[in-house]
Coordinates of C-alpha atoms in Angstrom, one line a residue:
M263 CA -82.0 4.7 13.9
K264 CA -79.6 7.7 12.9
A265 CA -79.3 10.6 15.5
I266 CA -78.2 13.8 13.1
H267 CA -74.9 15.2 15.2
G268 CA -72.9 18.3 15.0
S269 CA -74.1 21.9 13.4
L270 CA -73.9 23.1 10.6
D271 CA -70.9 25.5 10.1
R272 CA -71.3 28.8 9.5
R273 CA -70.8 28.5 5.1
G274 CA -73.2 25.3 5.4
F275 CA -75.8 27.9 7.4
L276 CA -76.1 30.5 4.8
K277 CA -76.7 28.0 2.2
G278 CA -79.0 26.0 4.2
A279 CA -80.7 28.3 6.3
A280 CA -83.8 30.9 5.6
L281 CA -82.0 34.4 5.3
S282 CA -85.0 35.9 6.4
A283 CA -86.6 36.9 9.8
V284 CA -87.4 33.3 10.9
G285 CA -88.2 31.5 14.8
V286 CA -87.1 29.8 17.1
G287 CA -87.4 26.3 16.8
A288 CA -90.4 24.7 19.0
L289 CA -90.7 20.9 20.5
G290 CA -93.1 18.2 18.7
V291 CA -95.7 16.9 21.5
L292 CA -97.1 13.8 22.3
G293 CA -100.8 14.3 23.6
G294 CA -100.1 17.9 22.4
C295 CA -100.9 20.7 19.5
S296 CA -98.0 19.7 17.3
P297 CA -98.3 18.9 13.7
S298 CA -95.1 16.8 13.6
T299 CA -96.4 13.9 16.2
D300 CA -99.1 11.2 14.8
A301 CA -99.9 10.8 18.7
P302 CA -103.4 11.8 20.4
S303 CA -103.8 15.6 20.5
N304 CA -105.7 18.1 21.2
G305 CA -107.1 16.6 24.6
K306 CA -107.9 13.4 23.3
D307 CA -106.2 10.4 25.0
A308 CA -106.6 7.2 22.7
S309 CA -107.0 5.0 26.2
Q310 CA -109.4 7.1 27.9
G311 CA -111.5 8.3 24.2
E312 CA -112.6 11.8 23.9
S313 CA -111.7 14.6 26.7
T314 CA -113.4 17.9 26.3
L315 CA -109.8 18.9 29.0
P316 CA -107.1 21.2 27.2
S317 CA -104.0 19.5 26.0
W318 CA -102.0 20.8 28.8
E319 CA -104.4 19.3 31.5
N320 CA -104.9 16.1 29.8
P321 CA -101.8 14.4 30.0
P322 CA -100.8 11.3 27.9
A323 CA -99.9 7.9 28.7
A324 CA -96.5 7.2 29.6
I325 CA -94.0 6.1 26.7
P326 CA -94.0 2.1 27.2
E327 CA -90.0 1.1 28.0
S328 CA -90.3 -1.3 25.2
D329 CA -91.0 1.6 22.4
I330 CA -87.4 3.1 23.2
S331 CA -85.2 2.2 20.9
E332 CA -82.2 3.9 22.3
T333 CA -81.0 5.4 25.7
K334 CA -78.0 7.8 25.9
D335 CA -77.0 9.3 28.8
F336 CA -75.9 13.7 29.3
E337 CA -75.9 15.9 31.9
I338 CA -77.6 18.6 30.7
V339 CA -80.2 18.3 27.5
V340 CA -81.4 21.6 26.3
V341 CA -84.8 21.6 24.4
G342 CA -84.7 23.8 21.4
A343 CA -82.2 25.3 19.0
G344 CA -83.2 28.8 18.9
V345 CA -80.9 32.0 20.9
A346 CA -81.8 30.9 24.3
G347 CA -81.0 26.9 23.2
G348 CA -77.9 27.8 21.4
A349 CA -76.2 30.0 24.3
A350 CA -76.9 27.5 27.1
F351 CA -76.0 24.6 24.7
A352 CA -72.6 26.4 24.3
R353 CA -71.9 27.5 27.9
A354 CA -72.7 24.8 29.3
C355 CA -70.5 22.5 26.9
E356 CA -67.9 25.3 27.6
G357 CA -68.0 25.1 31.3
G358 CA -67.2 21.2 31.1
A359 CA -70.9 19.9 31.3
K360 CA -71.7 17.0 29.1
A361 CA -75.0 18.5 27.3
A362 CA -77.1 17.5 24.0
L363 CA -79.1 20.2 22.2
V364 CA -82.5 18.5 20.5
E365 CA -84.9 20.1 18.2
K366 CA -88.0 19.0 16.5
M367 CA -87.1 21.3 13.0
D368 CA -84.3 19.8 10.6
T369 CA -82.1 23.0 11.7
F370 CA -81.5 25.7 14.2
S371 CA -83.8 28.5 13.6
A372 CA -83.4 32.7 14.7
R373 CA -84.5 35.5 13.6
G374 CA -84.9 39.5 13.8
M375 CA -81.4 41.9 14.5
D376 CA -81.9 43.8 17.2
N377 CA -80.3 42.6 20.8
A378 CA -80.6 44.5 24.3
A379 CA -77.8 44.8 26.7
I380 CA -76.6 47.2 29.5
D381 CA -72.9 48.2 30.3
T382 CA -71.1 46.7 27.5
K383 CA -67.8 48.1 25.8
K384 CA -69.6 48.9 22.7
Q385 CA -71.9 51.8 24.8
A386 CA -68.3 52.8 26.6
E387 CA -67.0 53.9 23.4
A388 CA -69.7 55.3 22.3
G389 CA -69.5 57.5 25.3
I390 CA -73.3 56.1 26.5
V391 CA -73.9 56.3 30.1
L392 CA -77.0 54.7 31.6
D393 CA -78.3 54.6 35.4
K394 CA -79.4 50.5 35.4
A395 CA -81.1 50.9 37.9
K396 CA -83.6 53.4 36.2
I397 CA -83.9 51.0 33.6
V398 CA -85.0 47.8 35.4
N399 CA -87.7 49.9 37.6
D400 CA -89.0 50.8 34.6
L401 CA -89.3 47.6 33.1
V402 CA -90.8 46.4 36.3
T403 CA -93.0 49.3 36.1
A404 CA -94.0 48.0 32.2
G405 CA -94.9 44.8 33.3
G406 CA -97.7 46.8 36.3
Y407 CA -95.7 45.0 39.1
K408 CA -96.7 41.5 37.6
V409 CA -93.4 40.3 36.9
N410 CA -90.5 39.1 38.6
G411 CA -88.0 42.2 39.5
Q412 CA -84.4 40.0 39.8
L413 CA -85.2 38.7 36.9
I414 CA -84.9 42.1 35.2
K415 CA -82.1 42.7 37.4
L416 CA -80.6 39.5 36.1
W417 CA -80.0 40.7 32.6
A418 CA -79.3 44.3 33.8
D419 CA -76.5 43.0 35.7
Q420 CA -74.9 40.0 33.1
S421 CA -75.6 40.9 29.5
G422 CA -73.3 43.6 29.4
R423 CA -70.3 40.4 29.7
V424 CA -72.7 37.9 27.9
Y425 CA -72.8 40.8 24.9
D426 CA -69.0 41.4 25.3
D427 CA -68.5 37.8 24.6
I428 CA -70.7 37.8 21.0
T429 CA -69.0 41.2 20.1
E430 CA -65.9 39.3 20.3
M431 CA -67.3 36.4 18.7
I432 CA -68.9 38.3 15.9
E433 CA -65.9 41.1 15.2
G434 CA -63.4 37.9 15.3
Q435 CA -65.6 37.1 12.0
G436 CA -64.6 40.3 10.8
L437 CA -68.2 41.5 10.5
T438 CA -69.6 44.7 12.3
V439 CA -71.0 44.8 15.7
A440 CA -72.8 48.3 16.4
I441 CA -75.3 49.9 18.4
A442 CA -78.2 50.2 16.8
S443 CA -79.6 54.0 17.7
L444 CA -77.6 56.3 20.0
E445 CA -80.5 58.7 20.7
E446 CA -80.0 59.9 24.6
T447 CA -82.5 62.6 23.9
N448 CA -85.9 60.5 25.1
M449 CA -84.1 58.6 28.2
D450 CA -85.4 61.3 30.3
A451 CA -89.1 61.6 28.8
D452 CA -92.1 62.0 30.9
G453 CA -93.5 58.4 32.3
F454 CA -91.4 55.2 31.4
W455 CA -94.1 54.1 28.5
N456 CA -92.1 57.0 26.4
R457 CA -88.6 56.5 27.5
T458 CA -86.2 54.4 25.5
Y459 CA -82.6 53.6 26.1
P460 CA -79.7 53.0 23.5
V461 CA -79.2 49.3 24.7
T462 CA -79.8 47.6 21.2
H463 CA -77.0 45.9 19.7
T464 CA -76.6 44.9 16.4
F465 CA -74.4 42.2 15.1
G466 CA -73.2 41.9 11.0
V467 CA -76.6 43.6 9.8
P468 CA -74.9 45.3 7.1
E469 CA -73.3 42.4 5.9
L470 CA -75.7 39.4 6.6
G471 CA -79.1 41.2 6.8
N472 CA -82.0 40.8 9.1
G473 CA -82.4 37.7 10.2
A474 CA -79.4 36.0 8.7
A475 CA -77.2 38.4 11.3
Q476 CA -79.0 36.6 14.3
Q477 CA -78.6 33.4 12.5
N478 CA -75.5 33.6 12.7
I479 CA -75.3 34.4 16.4
L480 CA -76.8 31.0 16.5
S481 CA -75.0 28.9 14.7
S482 CA -71.4 30.4 16.1
F483 CA -73.2 29.3 20.1
I484 CA -74.0 25.9 18.6
D485 CA -70.7 25.7 16.5
R486 CA -68.6 26.4 20.1
G487 CA -70.7 23.6 22.1
T488 CA -70.1 21.1 19.5
A489 CA -65.9 22.1 19.3
A490 CA -66.7 21.6 23.2
G491 CA -67.8 18.1 23.1
G492 CA -71.6 18.5 22.9
E493 CA -73.9 17.0 20.6
V494 CA -77.0 18.1 18.4
Y495 CA -80.1 16.2 17.2
Y496 CA -81.8 17.7 15.0
S497 CA -85.6 16.3 13.6
S498 CA -86.0 15.1 17.2
P499 CA -89.3 16.7 18.4
A500 CA -89.2 16.1 22.4
Q501 CA -92.4 14.2 23.8
Q502 CA -92.6 13.8 26.8
L503 CA -90.5 14.8 29.9
I504 CA -88.9 11.7 32.7
T505 CA -89.7 12.3 36.2
D506 CA -88.0 10.0 39.4
D507 CA -90.2 9.7 42.1
S508 CA -89.6 12.5 44.1
G509 CA -90.7 14.4 40.7
R510 CA -87.6 15.7 39.5
V511 CA -87.4 15.8 35.6
V512 CA -84.8 13.4 34.7
G513 CA -84.7 13.3 31.2
V514 CA -86.9 14.0 28.3
V515 CA -88.6 11.1 25.3
C516 CA -87.9 12.4 21.2
R517 CA -88.9 10.8 18.7
Q518 CA -86.8 10.5 15.8
G519 CA -88.2 9.1 12.5
D520 CA -90.0 6.0 13.7
D521 CA -88.1 5.6 17.1
Y522 CA -88.5 6.7 20.4
V523 CA -84.8 8.1 22.3
R524 CA -84.5 8.8 25.7
F525 CA -82.3 11.2 26.6
N526 CA -81.5 11.1 30.2
A527 CA -80.3 14.2 31.8
S528 CA -78.9 13.9 35.4
K529 CA -78.6 17.5 36.0
A530 CA -81.4 19.3 34.1
V531 CA -83.5 19.6 31.3
V532 CA -83.4 23.4 29.7
L533 CA -87.0 23.8 27.8
A534 CA -86.0 27.1 25.0
T535 CA -88.6 26.4 22.8
G536 CA -90.1 29.4 22.2
D537 CA -93.9 31.0 22.6
Y538 CA -97.3 29.3 22.2
A539 CA -98.9 31.8 19.6
G540 CA -98.9 29.1 16.9
N541 CA -101.1 27.3 19.5
P542 CA -104.9 28.0 18.7
E543 CA -106.4 26.2 22.0
M544 CA -103.1 28.4 24.2
V545 CA -103.9 31.5 22.4
D546 CA -108.0 31.4 23.3
K547 CA -106.8 30.7 26.7
W548 CA -104.0 32.8 27.8
A549 CA -103.4 35.6 24.6
P550 CA -106.9 35.9 22.6
L551 CA -105.2 39.5 21.9
L552 CA -103.4 38.0 19.4
K553 CA -105.8 37.1 17.1
E554 CA -107.1 40.6 16.5
A555 CA -103.4 40.9 14.7
A556 CA -103.5 41.4 10.9
T557 CA -101.0 38.8 10.9
S558 CA -98.5 36.4 12.0
V559 CA -95.0 37.0 10.6
Y560 CA -93.0 34.5 13.4
T561 CA -91.4 31.5 10.9
P562 CA -90.8 28.6 10.1
A563 CA -94.5 28.1 10.4
G564 CA -95.5 25.0 12.7
A565 CA -92.2 25.9 15.3
N566 CA -94.0 28.2 17.8
T567 CA -96.8 25.5 19.1
G568 CA -96.4 25.5 22.5
D569 CA -95.2 22.1 22.8
S570 CA -93.0 22.8 25.9
V571 CA -96.1 24.2 27.7
N572 CA -97.8 20.8 27.2
M573 CA -94.4 18.8 28.8
A574 CA -94.1 21.6 31.5
F575 CA -97.8 21.0 32.7
W576 CA -97.7 17.4 32.5
A577 CA -95.0 17.5 34.8
G578 CA -96.8 19.6 37.2
G579 CA -95.7 23.4 36.5
A580 CA -98.0 26.4 35.7
M581 CA -98.5 29.4 33.2
Q582 CA -96.8 32.6 34.7
K583 CA -100.0 35.1 36.5
G584 CA -99.4 38.1 34.9
G585 CA -101.0 38.6 31.3
A586 CA -99.7 37.8 28.0
A587 CA -97.4 40.1 26.4
A588 CA -97.6 40.2 22.6
M589 CA -94.2 41.5 20.7
I590 CA -97.0 43.3 18.0
H591 CA -95.2 45.7 15.4
P592 CA -97.1 48.4 12.8
I593 CA -94.5 46.9 10.2
M594 CA -94.8 44.7 6.7
G595 CA -97.7 46.6 6.1
G596 CA -99.4 49.8 6.7
G597 CA -99.4 53.3 4.9
A598 CA -96.2 55.4 5.5
C599 CA -95.7 57.5 8.3
G600 CA -98.7 55.8 9.6
T601 CA -97.1 55.5 12.7
Y602 CA -95.8 59.5 13.3
S603 CA -97.4 61.2 15.8
F604 CA -100.3 62.8 12.9
L605 CA -103.8 62.7 13.6
R606 CA -105.2 59.2 14.3
V607 CA -109.0 58.2 13.1
N608 CA -110.8 55.3 13.5
K609 CA -113.7 54.2 10.9
D610 CA -115.7 56.6 12.1
G611 CA -113.6 59.3 11.1
G612 CA -113.4 60.1 15.1
R613 CA -110.0 61.2 16.9
F614 CA -109.9 58.4 19.7
C615 CA -106.4 58.9 21.4
N616 CA -103.2 61.0 22.0
E617 CA -101.4 59.7 18.9
D618 CA -97.8 60.5 21.0
T619 CA -97.8 56.8 21.4
P620 CA -94.6 54.3 20.9
L621 CA -95.2 51.3 18.9
P622 CA -97.6 49.1 21.7
G623 CA -99.3 52.1 22.1
I624 CA -100.3 52.4 18.0
T625 CA -100.9 47.9 17.8
N626 CA -103.3 48.0 20.9
A627 CA -105.1 50.9 19.3
Y628 CA -105.6 48.7 16.1
M629 CA -106.3 45.6 17.4
V630 CA -109.3 47.5 19.6
A631 CA -110.3 49.5 16.7
P632 CA -114.0 48.8 15.1
N633 CA -113.4 46.6 12.4
H634 CA -109.5 47.3 12.9
T635 CA -109.5 50.4 10.7
V636 CA -106.9 53.0 12.2
W637 CA -106.0 55.5 9.8
T638 CA -103.1 58.5 9.9
V639 CA -104.0 62.0 8.4
M640 CA -101.5 64.4 7.7
D641 CA -101.5 67.2 4.8
A642 CA -98.9 68.4 2.2
D643 CA -96.3 68.9 4.7
F644 CA -95.6 65.6 6.1
A645 CA -92.3 65.1 5.3
T646 CA -91.1 67.9 6.7
Q647 CA -93.1 67.6 9.8
V648 CA -91.7 64.5 10.3
T649 CA -88.2 65.9 11.4
Q650 CA -89.2 68.3 13.6
M651 CA -91.3 66.0 15.8
S652 CA -90.4 64.3 19.1
K653 CA -88.8 61.4 19.3
L654 CA -90.9 58.6 21.1
S655 CA -88.8 55.5 20.4
M656 CA -86.4 54.4 17.8
Y657 CA -88.8 52.4 15.8
N658 CA -91.7 55.2 15.5
G659 CA -92.2 56.3 12.3
T660 CA -89.8 54.3 9.9
T661 CA -91.8 50.6 10.9
S662 CA -95.1 51.6 8.5
G663 CA -94.3 51.7 5.2
P664 CA -91.2 52.0 3.1
F665 CA -89.9 54.7 4.6
D666 CA -85.9 54.2 5.7
P667 CA -83.6 57.1 5.4
T668 CA -81.1 54.8 5.7
L669 CA -81.8 53.0 2.2
G670 CA -82.5 56.5 0.5
I671 CA -85.9 56.2 0.6
T672 CA -87.7 59.6 1.6
P673 CA -91.0 60.3 3.0
E674 CA -92.6 61.5 -0.3
D675 CA -90.9 58.1 -2.0
G676 CA -92.6 56.1 0.6
M677 CA -96.0 57.8 0.3
Q678 CA -96.4 57.4 -3.1
Q679 CA -95.3 53.4 -3.3
T680 CA -98.0 53.1 -0.4
I681 CA -100.4 55.1 -2.4
E682 CA -99.7 52.7 -5.6
A683 CA -99.9 50.0 -3.8
G684 CA -103.5 51.1 -1.7
T685 CA -102.3 51.3 1.9
S686 CA -102.2 55.7 1.6
V687 CA -104.6 57.4 0.2
T688 CA -104.5 60.9 -1.1
G689 CA -107.4 63.7 -1.8
D690 CA -108.2 68.0 -2.7
T691 CA -110.0 68.5 -0.1
I692 CA -110.7 66.8 3.2
A693 CA -114.0 65.0 1.9
E694 CA -112.2 63.7 -1.1
L695 CA -109.8 62.4 1.5
A696 CA -112.5 60.7 3.4
K697 CA -114.5 59.2 0.4
A698 CA -110.9 57.3 -0.3
M699 CA -110.7 56.2 3.0
G700 CA -114.1 55.2 3.3
V701 CA -115.0 57.0 6.0
P702 CA -118.0 59.2 7.0
E703 CA -117.5 62.5 5.2
E704 CA -118.9 65.1 7.7
A705 CA -117.2 63.4 10.9
L706 CA -113.3 63.7 9.2
E707 CA -114.5 67.2 8.1
K708 CA -115.7 67.9 11.4
T709 CA -112.6 66.2 13.3
V710 CA -109.9 68.0 11.2
T711 CA -111.7 71.2 11.8
R712 CA -111.5 70.2 15.7
Y713 CA -107.7 69.3 14.9
N714 CA -106.8 72.0 13.7
E715 CA -108.3 74.6 16.1
L716 CA -106.0 72.8 19.4
A717 CA -103.1 73.1 16.9
D718 CA -104.0 77.3 16.7
L719 CA -104.2 77.3 19.7
G720 CA -100.9 75.5 21.2
R721 CA -102.8 73.1 23.2
D722 CA -104.6 69.7 23.0
D723 CA -107.5 70.0 25.2
D724 CA -108.6 66.9 23.9
F725 CA -106.2 64.5 24.4
G726 CA -103.4 66.0 26.2
K727 CA -100.7 65.7 22.8
D728 CA -97.3 67.5 23.4
A729 CA -98.1 70.8 21.4
A730 CA -94.9 70.1 19.4
N731 CA -96.6 67.3 17.3
L732 CA -99.9 69.4 17.0
F733 CA -99.4 70.2 13.1
P734 CA -102.2 71.5 11.6
I735 CA -104.0 69.6 8.6
K736 CA -104.9 72.7 6.6
K737 CA -102.6 72.5 3.2
A738 CA -103.4 70.4 0.5
P739 CA -103.2 67.1 -1.2
F740 CA -104.2 65.7 2.1
Y741 CA -102.9 62.3 2.7
A742 CA -104.0 59.4 4.5
S743 CA -101.9 56.2 5.8
Q744 CA -103.3 52.6 6.8
V745 CA -102.3 51.6 10.4
T746 CA -101.5 47.8 10.8
A747 CA -100.6 45.5 13.4
V748 CA -98.3 42.3 12.6
L749 CA -97.6 39.8 15.3
L750 CA -93.8 38.7 15.8
S751 CA -93.9 36.5 19.2
C752 CA -95.7 35.8 22.3
T753 CA -92.9 36.9 25.3
T754 CA -95.0 35.2 27.6
G755 CA -94.4 32.0 29.2
L756 CA -94.3 29.3 31.9
D757 CA -94.1 30.6 35.6
V758 CA -90.6 30.4 36.6
D759 CA -88.7 31.6 39.6
S760 CA -85.9 34.0 40.0
N761 CA -83.7 30.9 39.5
L762 CA -85.4 30.0 36.3
N763 CA -86.9 26.9 37.5
V764 CA -90.4 26.2 36.2
C765 CA -92.5 25.9 38.9
T766 CA -96.0 24.7 40.2
A767 CA -99.2 26.5 40.2
E768 CA -98.2 26.6 43.9
G769 CA -94.7 28.4 43.5
A770 CA -92.9 25.0 44.0
A771 CA -89.7 25.1 41.9
I772 CA -89.9 21.5 39.9
E773 CA -86.2 20.1 40.1
G774 CA -84.1 19.9 37.3
L775 CA -86.8 21.7 34.9
Y776 CA -85.9 25.2 33.6
A777 CA -87.2 27.5 31.0
I778 CA -85.7 30.1 29.0
G779 CA -86.4 32.4 26.1
N780 CA -90.1 32.8 25.0
T781 CA -90.5 29.3 26.9
A782 CA -90.1 31.3 30.3
G783 CA -92.0 33.9 32.0
N784 CA -92.2 36.9 34.8
F785 CA -90.0 39.2 32.5
F786 CA -93.1 40.5 30.4
A787 CA -96.9 41.5 31.7
D788 CA -99.6 42.5 30.0
G789 CA -97.5 44.0 26.9
Y790 CA -94.0 44.0 25.4
P791 CA -92.6 47.6 26.3
M792 CA -90.3 50.2 24.0
V793 CA -87.8 50.7 27.0
C794 CA -84.9 48.6 26.0
P795 CA -85.5 47.6 22.2
G796 CA -84.1 44.0 21.5
I797 CA -84.9 43.1 25.3
S798 CA -86.6 39.9 24.2
H799 CA -83.6 38.7 22.3
G800 CA -81.5 40.2 25.2
R801 CA -83.0 38.3 27.9
A802 CA -83.1 35.2 26.2
I803 CA -79.6 35.1 25.2
T804 CA -78.2 36.6 28.5
F805 CA -80.2 34.0 30.7
G806 CA -78.9 31.2 28.2
Y807 CA -76.0 32.1 28.4
V808 CA -76.1 32.2 32.3
L809 CA -78.1 29.3 33.2
G810 CA -75.8 26.9 31.1
E811 CA -72.7 28.4 33.0
A812 CA -74.8 27.9 36.7
L813 CA -75.7 24.4 35.7
A814 CA -72.3 23.3 34.9
Q815 CA -70.7 24.5 37.8
D816 CA -73.9 23.0 39.9
K817 CA -74.9 26.7 41.1
S818 CA -77.9 28.5 40.2
V819 CA -78.3 32.0 38.1
Q820 CA -78.0 34.1 40.8
E821 CA -75.2 32.7 42.7
I822 CA -72.9 33.2 38.7

């Protein structure tokens, strides 16, 4: 048996790792649902026969010591080589701890581009002044008070210095660091739902591209960890946690080829394996709405299978009490301008809501709509009207169909492209448009007539829409664009306390066991808010970074 040590350098990463959006690596499990293991699965224990219990409630027999071919001793073992795990590994090693990073895939994985942080040097340079307490309150409110406000405050207090370090690291490579949007006009909008703050940082996106830039952050963290003496083991799916007689987690068993390797962890095992959205059994239990999304773009496939949920539950852990918070956006599909605040109708041609909503409201409407059919309807002046609409978030409008002014794609260009693709349709009359949409002609005509009455009145007496976005639909040709909903990840996980310890159903911390990134819960509940775009990465990297420091210093994250 030969373990894989070290990490890819950045040139190797750019050649070997996928440059498109890729997902956080998750573990394999014994008795779980990962396709990477050949052990009993889905609640079946070979020693007991068939079981009707779900996998997380059906712990397998312990792997016999006789089957373990090698034991490695560390202070900290981080399971999962995504951005959260990479940050924890780097800072633990740089803090003097002997640490290992184990990953079930054959390399690390990261994706996306947006990272939320508060009180960074980049924000100060741009003259951005933020009310941190207000942002924390908005995020707690967005979670319906089912989240842990101390965790949200931890991100708010620590993310600035963490992202200053990343900025120095990335700019030292000659790459660009920028605030994604300097838009401040809706920081004081009515209600947290419509507020968005300029907290989103991008690192090397123009040079490396979406996905690759995020992987570069992770690659750099792993290089930092190995340079400080850490060891990395890829193709090493974790199977079971190891506990002592007191219930403290003291290590993890991984599979390497045909062998089992025991990784002892005298201080902590940190679970950083991503979400469970790729596990149908867990989705049915905790997040059934995810099944209503049009598709998932989480990659690499087979990574986010909820392996850490099984292992943590077998050690006495529990899931967060707040509902699932799926990150679902109307991207990679849909028609041009479909997420702007034009008239929106369902399959029956009827209007059903105030269209002034950021992305979660749009995709939630899609997922609960009959036949998953939602259309955005506009007239010939749509291209001019989009520039006059109120800004609901930095993502609204440009996320549906190929419309990106920064790339020279105009609304008209995008509309033509999506008409050719079949995700937008047009007609010289409302009846013709309805026929192209496949909705009842009389119903759509009635809906448009009523909508025009409200626009002429200058007041939405039906759903309370901002009059500034109430444009009449009178000038031919008319257009309709499909709305879609695409799953990126499920930012919901294990019950953790304010120190990121995994907890039992009774709320007791499991000593020696921690969770970060989308493996950890209690930061989001019931939905993923757009208050701070990029906050999923923001909390993942910040918590990994701070936890690595804390464990190396024998402190809690609240003491750092």
